[in-house]
Short mmCIF file of N, CA and C and ligand atoms in Angstrom, two decimals:
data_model
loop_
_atom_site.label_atom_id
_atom_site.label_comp_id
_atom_site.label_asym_id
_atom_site.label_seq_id
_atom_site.Cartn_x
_atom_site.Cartn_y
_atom_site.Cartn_z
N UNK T 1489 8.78 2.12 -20.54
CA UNK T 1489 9.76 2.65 -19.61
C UNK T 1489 9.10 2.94 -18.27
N UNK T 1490 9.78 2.45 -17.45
CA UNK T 1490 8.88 3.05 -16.18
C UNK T 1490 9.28 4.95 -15.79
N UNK T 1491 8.12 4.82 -14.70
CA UNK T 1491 7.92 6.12 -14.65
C UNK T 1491 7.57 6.55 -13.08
N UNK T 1492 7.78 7.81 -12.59
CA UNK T 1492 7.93 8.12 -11.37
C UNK T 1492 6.02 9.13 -11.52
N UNK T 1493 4.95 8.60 -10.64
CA UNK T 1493 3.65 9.18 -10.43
C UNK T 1493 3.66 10.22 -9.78
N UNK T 1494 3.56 11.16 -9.41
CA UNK T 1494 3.01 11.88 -7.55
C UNK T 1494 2.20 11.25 -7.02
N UNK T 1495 2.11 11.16 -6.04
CA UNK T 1495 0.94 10.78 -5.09
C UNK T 1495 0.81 11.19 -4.31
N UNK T 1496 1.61 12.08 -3.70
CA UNK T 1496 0.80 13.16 -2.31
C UNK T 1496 2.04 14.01 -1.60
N UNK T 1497 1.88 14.44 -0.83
CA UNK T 1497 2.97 15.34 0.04
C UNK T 1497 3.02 14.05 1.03
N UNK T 1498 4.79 14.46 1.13
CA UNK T 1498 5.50 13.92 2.59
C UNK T 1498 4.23 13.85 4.02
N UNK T 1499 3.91 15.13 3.95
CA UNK T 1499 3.34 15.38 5.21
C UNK T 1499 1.85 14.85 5.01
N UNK T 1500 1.63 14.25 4.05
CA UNK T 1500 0.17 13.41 4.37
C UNK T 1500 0.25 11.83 4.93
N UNK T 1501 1.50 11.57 4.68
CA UNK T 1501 1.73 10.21 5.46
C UNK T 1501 2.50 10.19 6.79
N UNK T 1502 1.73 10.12 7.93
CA UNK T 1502 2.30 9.94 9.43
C UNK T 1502 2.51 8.46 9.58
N UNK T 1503 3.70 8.79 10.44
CA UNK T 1503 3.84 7.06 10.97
C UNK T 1503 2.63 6.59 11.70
N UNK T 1504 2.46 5.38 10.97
CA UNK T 1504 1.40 4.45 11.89
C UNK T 1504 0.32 5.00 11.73
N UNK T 1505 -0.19 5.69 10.56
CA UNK T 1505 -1.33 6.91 10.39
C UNK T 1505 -2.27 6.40 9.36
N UNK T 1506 -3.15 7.38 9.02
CA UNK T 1506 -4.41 7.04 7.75
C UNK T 1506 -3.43 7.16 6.35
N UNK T 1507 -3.84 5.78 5.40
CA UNK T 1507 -3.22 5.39 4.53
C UNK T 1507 -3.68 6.64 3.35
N UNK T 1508 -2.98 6.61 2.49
CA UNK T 1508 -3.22 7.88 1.43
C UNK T 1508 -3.71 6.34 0.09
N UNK T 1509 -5.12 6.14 -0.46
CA UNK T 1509 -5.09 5.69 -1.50
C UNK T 1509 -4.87 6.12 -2.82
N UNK T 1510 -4.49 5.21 -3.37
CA UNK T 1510 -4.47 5.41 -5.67
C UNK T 1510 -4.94 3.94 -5.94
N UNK T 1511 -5.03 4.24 -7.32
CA UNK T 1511 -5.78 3.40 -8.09
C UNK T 1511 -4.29 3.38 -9.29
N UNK T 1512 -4.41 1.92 -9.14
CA UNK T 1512 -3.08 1.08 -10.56
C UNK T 1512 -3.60 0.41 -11.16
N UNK T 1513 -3.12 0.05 -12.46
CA UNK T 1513 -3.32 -1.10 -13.18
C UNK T 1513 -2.15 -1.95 -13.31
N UNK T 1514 -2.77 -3.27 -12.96
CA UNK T 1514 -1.37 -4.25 -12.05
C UNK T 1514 -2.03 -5.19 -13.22
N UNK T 1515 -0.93 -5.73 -13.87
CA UNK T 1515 -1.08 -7.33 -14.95
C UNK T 1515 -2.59 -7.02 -15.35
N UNK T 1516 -3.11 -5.62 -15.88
CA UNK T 1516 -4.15 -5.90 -16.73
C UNK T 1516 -5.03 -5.03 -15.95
N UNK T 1517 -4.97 -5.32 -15.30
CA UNK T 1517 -6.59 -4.86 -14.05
C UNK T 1517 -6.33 -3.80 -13.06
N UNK T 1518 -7.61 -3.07 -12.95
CA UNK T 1518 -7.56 -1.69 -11.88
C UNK T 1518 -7.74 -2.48 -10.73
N UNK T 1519 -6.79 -1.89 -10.12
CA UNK T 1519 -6.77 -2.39 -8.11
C UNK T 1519 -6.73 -1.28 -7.50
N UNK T 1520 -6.99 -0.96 -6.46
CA UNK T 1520 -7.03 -0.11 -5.28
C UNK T 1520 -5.33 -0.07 -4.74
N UNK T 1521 -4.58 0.76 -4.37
CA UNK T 1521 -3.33 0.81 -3.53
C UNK T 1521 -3.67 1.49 -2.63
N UNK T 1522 -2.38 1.67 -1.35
CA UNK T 1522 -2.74 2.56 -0.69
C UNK T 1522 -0.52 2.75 0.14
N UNK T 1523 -0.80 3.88 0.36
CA UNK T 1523 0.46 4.25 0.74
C UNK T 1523 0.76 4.17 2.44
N UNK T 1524 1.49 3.95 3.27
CA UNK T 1524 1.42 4.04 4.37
C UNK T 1524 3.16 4.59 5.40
N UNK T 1525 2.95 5.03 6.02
CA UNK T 1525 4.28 5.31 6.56
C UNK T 1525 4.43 4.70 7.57
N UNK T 1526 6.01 4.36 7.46
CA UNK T 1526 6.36 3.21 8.66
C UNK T 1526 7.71 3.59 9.47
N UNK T 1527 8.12 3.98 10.63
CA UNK T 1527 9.21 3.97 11.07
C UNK T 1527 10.26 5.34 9.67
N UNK T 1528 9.69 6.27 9.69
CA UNK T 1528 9.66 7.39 8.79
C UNK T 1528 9.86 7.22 7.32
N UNK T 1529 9.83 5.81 7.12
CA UNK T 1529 9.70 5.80 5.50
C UNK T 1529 8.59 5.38 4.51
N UNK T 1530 8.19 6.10 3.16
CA UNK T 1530 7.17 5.76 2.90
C UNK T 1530 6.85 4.23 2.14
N UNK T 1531 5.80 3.27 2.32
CA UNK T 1531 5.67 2.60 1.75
C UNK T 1531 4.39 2.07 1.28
N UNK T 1532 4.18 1.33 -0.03
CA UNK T 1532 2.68 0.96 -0.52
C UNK T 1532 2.57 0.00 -0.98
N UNK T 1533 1.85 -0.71 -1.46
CA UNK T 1533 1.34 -1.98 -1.75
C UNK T 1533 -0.21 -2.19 -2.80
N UNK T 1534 -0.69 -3.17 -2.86
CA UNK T 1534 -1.98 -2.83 -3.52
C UNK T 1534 -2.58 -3.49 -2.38
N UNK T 1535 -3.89 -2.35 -2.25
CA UNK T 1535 -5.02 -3.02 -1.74
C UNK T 1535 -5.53 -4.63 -1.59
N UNK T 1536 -5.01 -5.53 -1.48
CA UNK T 1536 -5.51 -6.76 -1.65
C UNK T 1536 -4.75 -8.11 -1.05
N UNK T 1537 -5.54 -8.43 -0.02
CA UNK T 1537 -5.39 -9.49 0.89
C UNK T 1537 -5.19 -10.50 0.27
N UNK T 1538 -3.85 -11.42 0.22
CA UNK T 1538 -3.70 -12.98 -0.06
C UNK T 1538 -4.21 -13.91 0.50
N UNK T 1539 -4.91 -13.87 1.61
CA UNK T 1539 -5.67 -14.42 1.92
C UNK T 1539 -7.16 -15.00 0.84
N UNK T 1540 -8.45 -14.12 0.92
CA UNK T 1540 -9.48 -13.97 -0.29
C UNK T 1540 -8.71 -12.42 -0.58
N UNK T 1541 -8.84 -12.52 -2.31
CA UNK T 1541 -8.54 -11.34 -3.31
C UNK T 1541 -9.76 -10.36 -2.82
N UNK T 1542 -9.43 -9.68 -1.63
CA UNK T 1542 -10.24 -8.56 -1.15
C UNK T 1542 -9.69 -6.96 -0.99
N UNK T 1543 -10.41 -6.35 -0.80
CA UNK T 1543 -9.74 -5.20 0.00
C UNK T 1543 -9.77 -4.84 1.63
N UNK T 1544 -8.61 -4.53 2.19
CA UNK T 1544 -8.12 -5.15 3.64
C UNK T 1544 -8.76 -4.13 4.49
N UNK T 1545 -8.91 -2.79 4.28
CA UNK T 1545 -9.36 -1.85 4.95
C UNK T 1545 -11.05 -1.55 5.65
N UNK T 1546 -11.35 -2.28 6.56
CA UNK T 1546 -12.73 -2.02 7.29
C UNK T 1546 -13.20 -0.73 7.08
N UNK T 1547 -12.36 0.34 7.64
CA UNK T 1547 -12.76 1.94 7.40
C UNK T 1547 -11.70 2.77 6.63
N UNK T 1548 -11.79 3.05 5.73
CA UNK T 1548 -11.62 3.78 4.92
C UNK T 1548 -10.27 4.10 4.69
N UNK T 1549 -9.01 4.08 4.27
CA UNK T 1549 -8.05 4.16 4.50
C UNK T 1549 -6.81 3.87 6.22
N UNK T 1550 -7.46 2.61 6.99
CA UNK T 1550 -6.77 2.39 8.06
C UNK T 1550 -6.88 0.77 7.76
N UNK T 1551 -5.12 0.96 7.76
CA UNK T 1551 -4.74 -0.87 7.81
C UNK T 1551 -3.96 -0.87 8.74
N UNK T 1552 -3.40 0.12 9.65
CA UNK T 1552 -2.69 -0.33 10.82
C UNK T 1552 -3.93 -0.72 11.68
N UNK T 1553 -2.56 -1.78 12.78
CA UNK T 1553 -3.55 -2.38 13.83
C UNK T 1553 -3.19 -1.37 15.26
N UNK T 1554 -4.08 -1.89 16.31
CA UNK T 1554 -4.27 -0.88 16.93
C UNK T 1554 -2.56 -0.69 17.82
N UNK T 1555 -1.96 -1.37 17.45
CA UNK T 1555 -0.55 -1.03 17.83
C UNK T 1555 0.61 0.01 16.75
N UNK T 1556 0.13 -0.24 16.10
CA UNK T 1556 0.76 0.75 14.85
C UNK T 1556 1.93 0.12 14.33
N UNK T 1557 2.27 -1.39 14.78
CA UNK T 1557 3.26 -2.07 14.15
C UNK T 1557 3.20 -3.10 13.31
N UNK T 1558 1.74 -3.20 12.77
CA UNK T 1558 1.20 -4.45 11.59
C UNK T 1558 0.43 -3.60 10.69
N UNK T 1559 0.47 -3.91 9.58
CA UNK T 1559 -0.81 -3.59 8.78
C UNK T 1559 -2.28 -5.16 9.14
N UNK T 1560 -2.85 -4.80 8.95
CA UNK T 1560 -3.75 -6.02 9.14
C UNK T 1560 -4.98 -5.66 8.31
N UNK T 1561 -5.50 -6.93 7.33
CA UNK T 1561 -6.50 -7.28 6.70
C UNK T 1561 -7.93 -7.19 8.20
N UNK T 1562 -8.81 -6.53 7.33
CA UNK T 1562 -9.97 -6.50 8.73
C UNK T 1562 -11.24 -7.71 8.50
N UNK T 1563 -11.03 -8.85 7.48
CA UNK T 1563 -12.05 -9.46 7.39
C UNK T 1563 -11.41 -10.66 7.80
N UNK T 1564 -10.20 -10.94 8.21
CA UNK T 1564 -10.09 -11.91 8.89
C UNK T 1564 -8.79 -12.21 9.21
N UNK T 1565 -8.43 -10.89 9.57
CA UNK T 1565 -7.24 -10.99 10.59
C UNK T 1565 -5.62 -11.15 10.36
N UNK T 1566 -5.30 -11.33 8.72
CA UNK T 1566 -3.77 -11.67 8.40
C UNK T 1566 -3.04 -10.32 8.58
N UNK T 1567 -2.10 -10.52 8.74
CA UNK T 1567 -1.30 -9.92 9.28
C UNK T 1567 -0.19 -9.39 8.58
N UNK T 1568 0.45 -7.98 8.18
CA UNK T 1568 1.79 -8.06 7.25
C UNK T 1568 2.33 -6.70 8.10
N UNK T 1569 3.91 -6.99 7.70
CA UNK T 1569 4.77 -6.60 8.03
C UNK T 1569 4.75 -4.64 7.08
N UNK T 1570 4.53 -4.01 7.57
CA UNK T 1570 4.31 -2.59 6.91
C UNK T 1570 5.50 -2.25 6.41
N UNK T 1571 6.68 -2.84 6.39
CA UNK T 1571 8.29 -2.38 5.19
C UNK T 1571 8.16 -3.35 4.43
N UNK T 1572 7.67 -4.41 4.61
CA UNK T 1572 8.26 -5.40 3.12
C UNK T 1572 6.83 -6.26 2.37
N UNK T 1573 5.83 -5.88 3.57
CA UNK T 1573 4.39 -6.12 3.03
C UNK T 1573 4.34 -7.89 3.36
N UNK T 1574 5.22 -8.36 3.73
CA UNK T 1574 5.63 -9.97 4.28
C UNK T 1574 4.60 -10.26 5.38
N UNK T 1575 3.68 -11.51 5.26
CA UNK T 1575 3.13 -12.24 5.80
C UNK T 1575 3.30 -12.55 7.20
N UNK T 1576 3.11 -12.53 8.59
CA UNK T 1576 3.32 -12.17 10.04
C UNK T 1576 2.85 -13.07 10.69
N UNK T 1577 1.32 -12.99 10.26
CA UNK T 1577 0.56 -13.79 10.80
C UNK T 1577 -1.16 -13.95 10.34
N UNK T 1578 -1.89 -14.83 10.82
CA UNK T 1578 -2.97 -14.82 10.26
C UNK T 1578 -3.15 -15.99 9.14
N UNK T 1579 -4.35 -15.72 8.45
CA UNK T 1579 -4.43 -16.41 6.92
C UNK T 1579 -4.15 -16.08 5.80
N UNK T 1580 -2.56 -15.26 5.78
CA UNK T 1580 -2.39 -15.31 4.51
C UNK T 1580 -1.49 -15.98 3.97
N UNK T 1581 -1.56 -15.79 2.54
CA UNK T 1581 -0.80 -16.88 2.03
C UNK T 1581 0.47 -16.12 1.38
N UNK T 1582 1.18 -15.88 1.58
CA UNK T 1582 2.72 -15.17 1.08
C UNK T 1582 2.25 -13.45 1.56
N UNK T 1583 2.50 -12.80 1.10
CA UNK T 1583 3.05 -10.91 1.10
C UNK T 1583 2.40 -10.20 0.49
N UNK T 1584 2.01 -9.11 0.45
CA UNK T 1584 1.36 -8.24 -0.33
C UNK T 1584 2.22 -7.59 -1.37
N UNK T 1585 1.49 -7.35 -2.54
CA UNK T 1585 2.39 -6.83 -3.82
C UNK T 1585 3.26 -5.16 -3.51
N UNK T 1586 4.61 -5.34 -3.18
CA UNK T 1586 4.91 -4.01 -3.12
C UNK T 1586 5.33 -2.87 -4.30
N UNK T 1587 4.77 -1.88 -3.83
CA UNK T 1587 4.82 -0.94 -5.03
C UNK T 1587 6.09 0.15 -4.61
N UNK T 1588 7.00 0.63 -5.42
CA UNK T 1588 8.20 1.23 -5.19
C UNK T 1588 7.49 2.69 -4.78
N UNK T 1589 8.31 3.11 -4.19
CA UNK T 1589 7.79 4.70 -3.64
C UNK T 1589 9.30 5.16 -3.89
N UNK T 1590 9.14 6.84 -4.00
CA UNK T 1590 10.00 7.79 -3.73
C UNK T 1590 10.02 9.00 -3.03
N UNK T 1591 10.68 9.49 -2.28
CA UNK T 1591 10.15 11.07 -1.50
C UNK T 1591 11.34 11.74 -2.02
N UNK T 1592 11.33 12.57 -2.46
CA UNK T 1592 11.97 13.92 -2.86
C UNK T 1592 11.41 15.14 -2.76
N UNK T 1593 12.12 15.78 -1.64
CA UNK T 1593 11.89 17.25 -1.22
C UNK T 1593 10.28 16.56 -0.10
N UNK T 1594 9.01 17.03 -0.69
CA UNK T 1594 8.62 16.97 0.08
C UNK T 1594 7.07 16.24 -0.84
N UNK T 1595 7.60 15.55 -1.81
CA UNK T 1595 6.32 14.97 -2.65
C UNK T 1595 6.91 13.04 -2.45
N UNK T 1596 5.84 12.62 -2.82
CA UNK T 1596 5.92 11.33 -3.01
C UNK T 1596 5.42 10.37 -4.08
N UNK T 1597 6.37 9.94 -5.01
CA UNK T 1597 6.12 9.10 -6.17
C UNK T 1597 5.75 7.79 -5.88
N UNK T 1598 5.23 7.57 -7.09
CA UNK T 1598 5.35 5.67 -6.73
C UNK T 1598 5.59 5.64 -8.13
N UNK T 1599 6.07 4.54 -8.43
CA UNK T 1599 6.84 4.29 -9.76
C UNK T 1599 6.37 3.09 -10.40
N UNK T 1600 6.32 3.44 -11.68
CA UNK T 1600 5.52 2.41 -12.70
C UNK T 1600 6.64 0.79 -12.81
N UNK T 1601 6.05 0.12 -12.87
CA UNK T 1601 7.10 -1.49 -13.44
C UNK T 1601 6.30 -2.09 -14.85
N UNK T 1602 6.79 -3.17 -14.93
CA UNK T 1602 6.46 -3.64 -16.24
C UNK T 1602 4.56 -4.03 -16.25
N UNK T 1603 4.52 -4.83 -14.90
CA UNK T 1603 2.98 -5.32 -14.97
C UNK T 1603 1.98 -4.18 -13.97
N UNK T 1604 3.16 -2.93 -13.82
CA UNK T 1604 2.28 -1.95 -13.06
C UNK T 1604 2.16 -0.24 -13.71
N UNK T 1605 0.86 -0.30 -13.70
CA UNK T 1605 0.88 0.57 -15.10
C UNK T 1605 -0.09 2.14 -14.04
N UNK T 1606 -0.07 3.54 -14.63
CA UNK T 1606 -1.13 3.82 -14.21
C UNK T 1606 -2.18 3.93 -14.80
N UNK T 1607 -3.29 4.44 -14.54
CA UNK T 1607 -4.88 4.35 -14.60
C UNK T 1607 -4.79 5.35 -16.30
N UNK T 1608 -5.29 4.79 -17.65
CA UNK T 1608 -5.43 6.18 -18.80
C UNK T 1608 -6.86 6.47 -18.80
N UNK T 1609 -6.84 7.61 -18.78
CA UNK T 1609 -8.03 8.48 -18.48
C UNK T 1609 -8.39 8.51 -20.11
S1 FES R 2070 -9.53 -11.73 3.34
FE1 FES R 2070 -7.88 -10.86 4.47
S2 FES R 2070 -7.66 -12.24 6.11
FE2 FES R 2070 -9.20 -13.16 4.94
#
């Protein structure tokens, strides 16, 4: 059954701001995510460039570009759309995997699917 996570307060994600990461297990395997706010709504994805299966972030939780209207991979430049995680520009090859979010009151979920599981301790 899927399931609704926490992952942080409303107020840790600013528009166009430092991404809040988690850790999923997507079709089997631990990946890196990271949450980001866009035009006041929250949204996330997993860590990992279609371009090479990397992680996109040069410093440490920042995938906006210096305009605050792309997310962008920093090892070579592809480009995605920060609401639908869709391909823009650059070398990638389709969209980044999006992960469902929720805000209620003033917390923020992300929600389990069939091939997206969280981390068992
Ligand atoms: S690995 Fe992201 S653009 Fe090449």
């Amino acid at each position: 059954m899927d399931a609704k996570i926490p992952l942080c307060n409303g107020s840790d994600l600013v528009n166009g701001g430092r991404a809040v990461p988690f850790d999923v297990v997507y079709a089997g395997q631990t990946c890196r995510a990271f949450a980001i706010r866009y035009q006041g709504r929250p949204h996330a994805f997993l860590n990992r460039c279609t371009h090479v299966a990397m992680e996109m972030d040069y410093q440490p939780d920042r995938f906006f570009d210096d305009t605050g209207r792309w997310l962008m991979c920093a090892t070579h430049g592809a480009t995605y759309a920060p609401d639908t995680g869709a391909c823009v520009g650059g070398p990638c090859r389709g969209g980044l995997v999006k992960i469902e979010l929720s805000e209620h009151g003033h917390v923020v979920h992300w929600h389990t699917a069939y091939n997206l599981k969280p981390i068992e301790f």
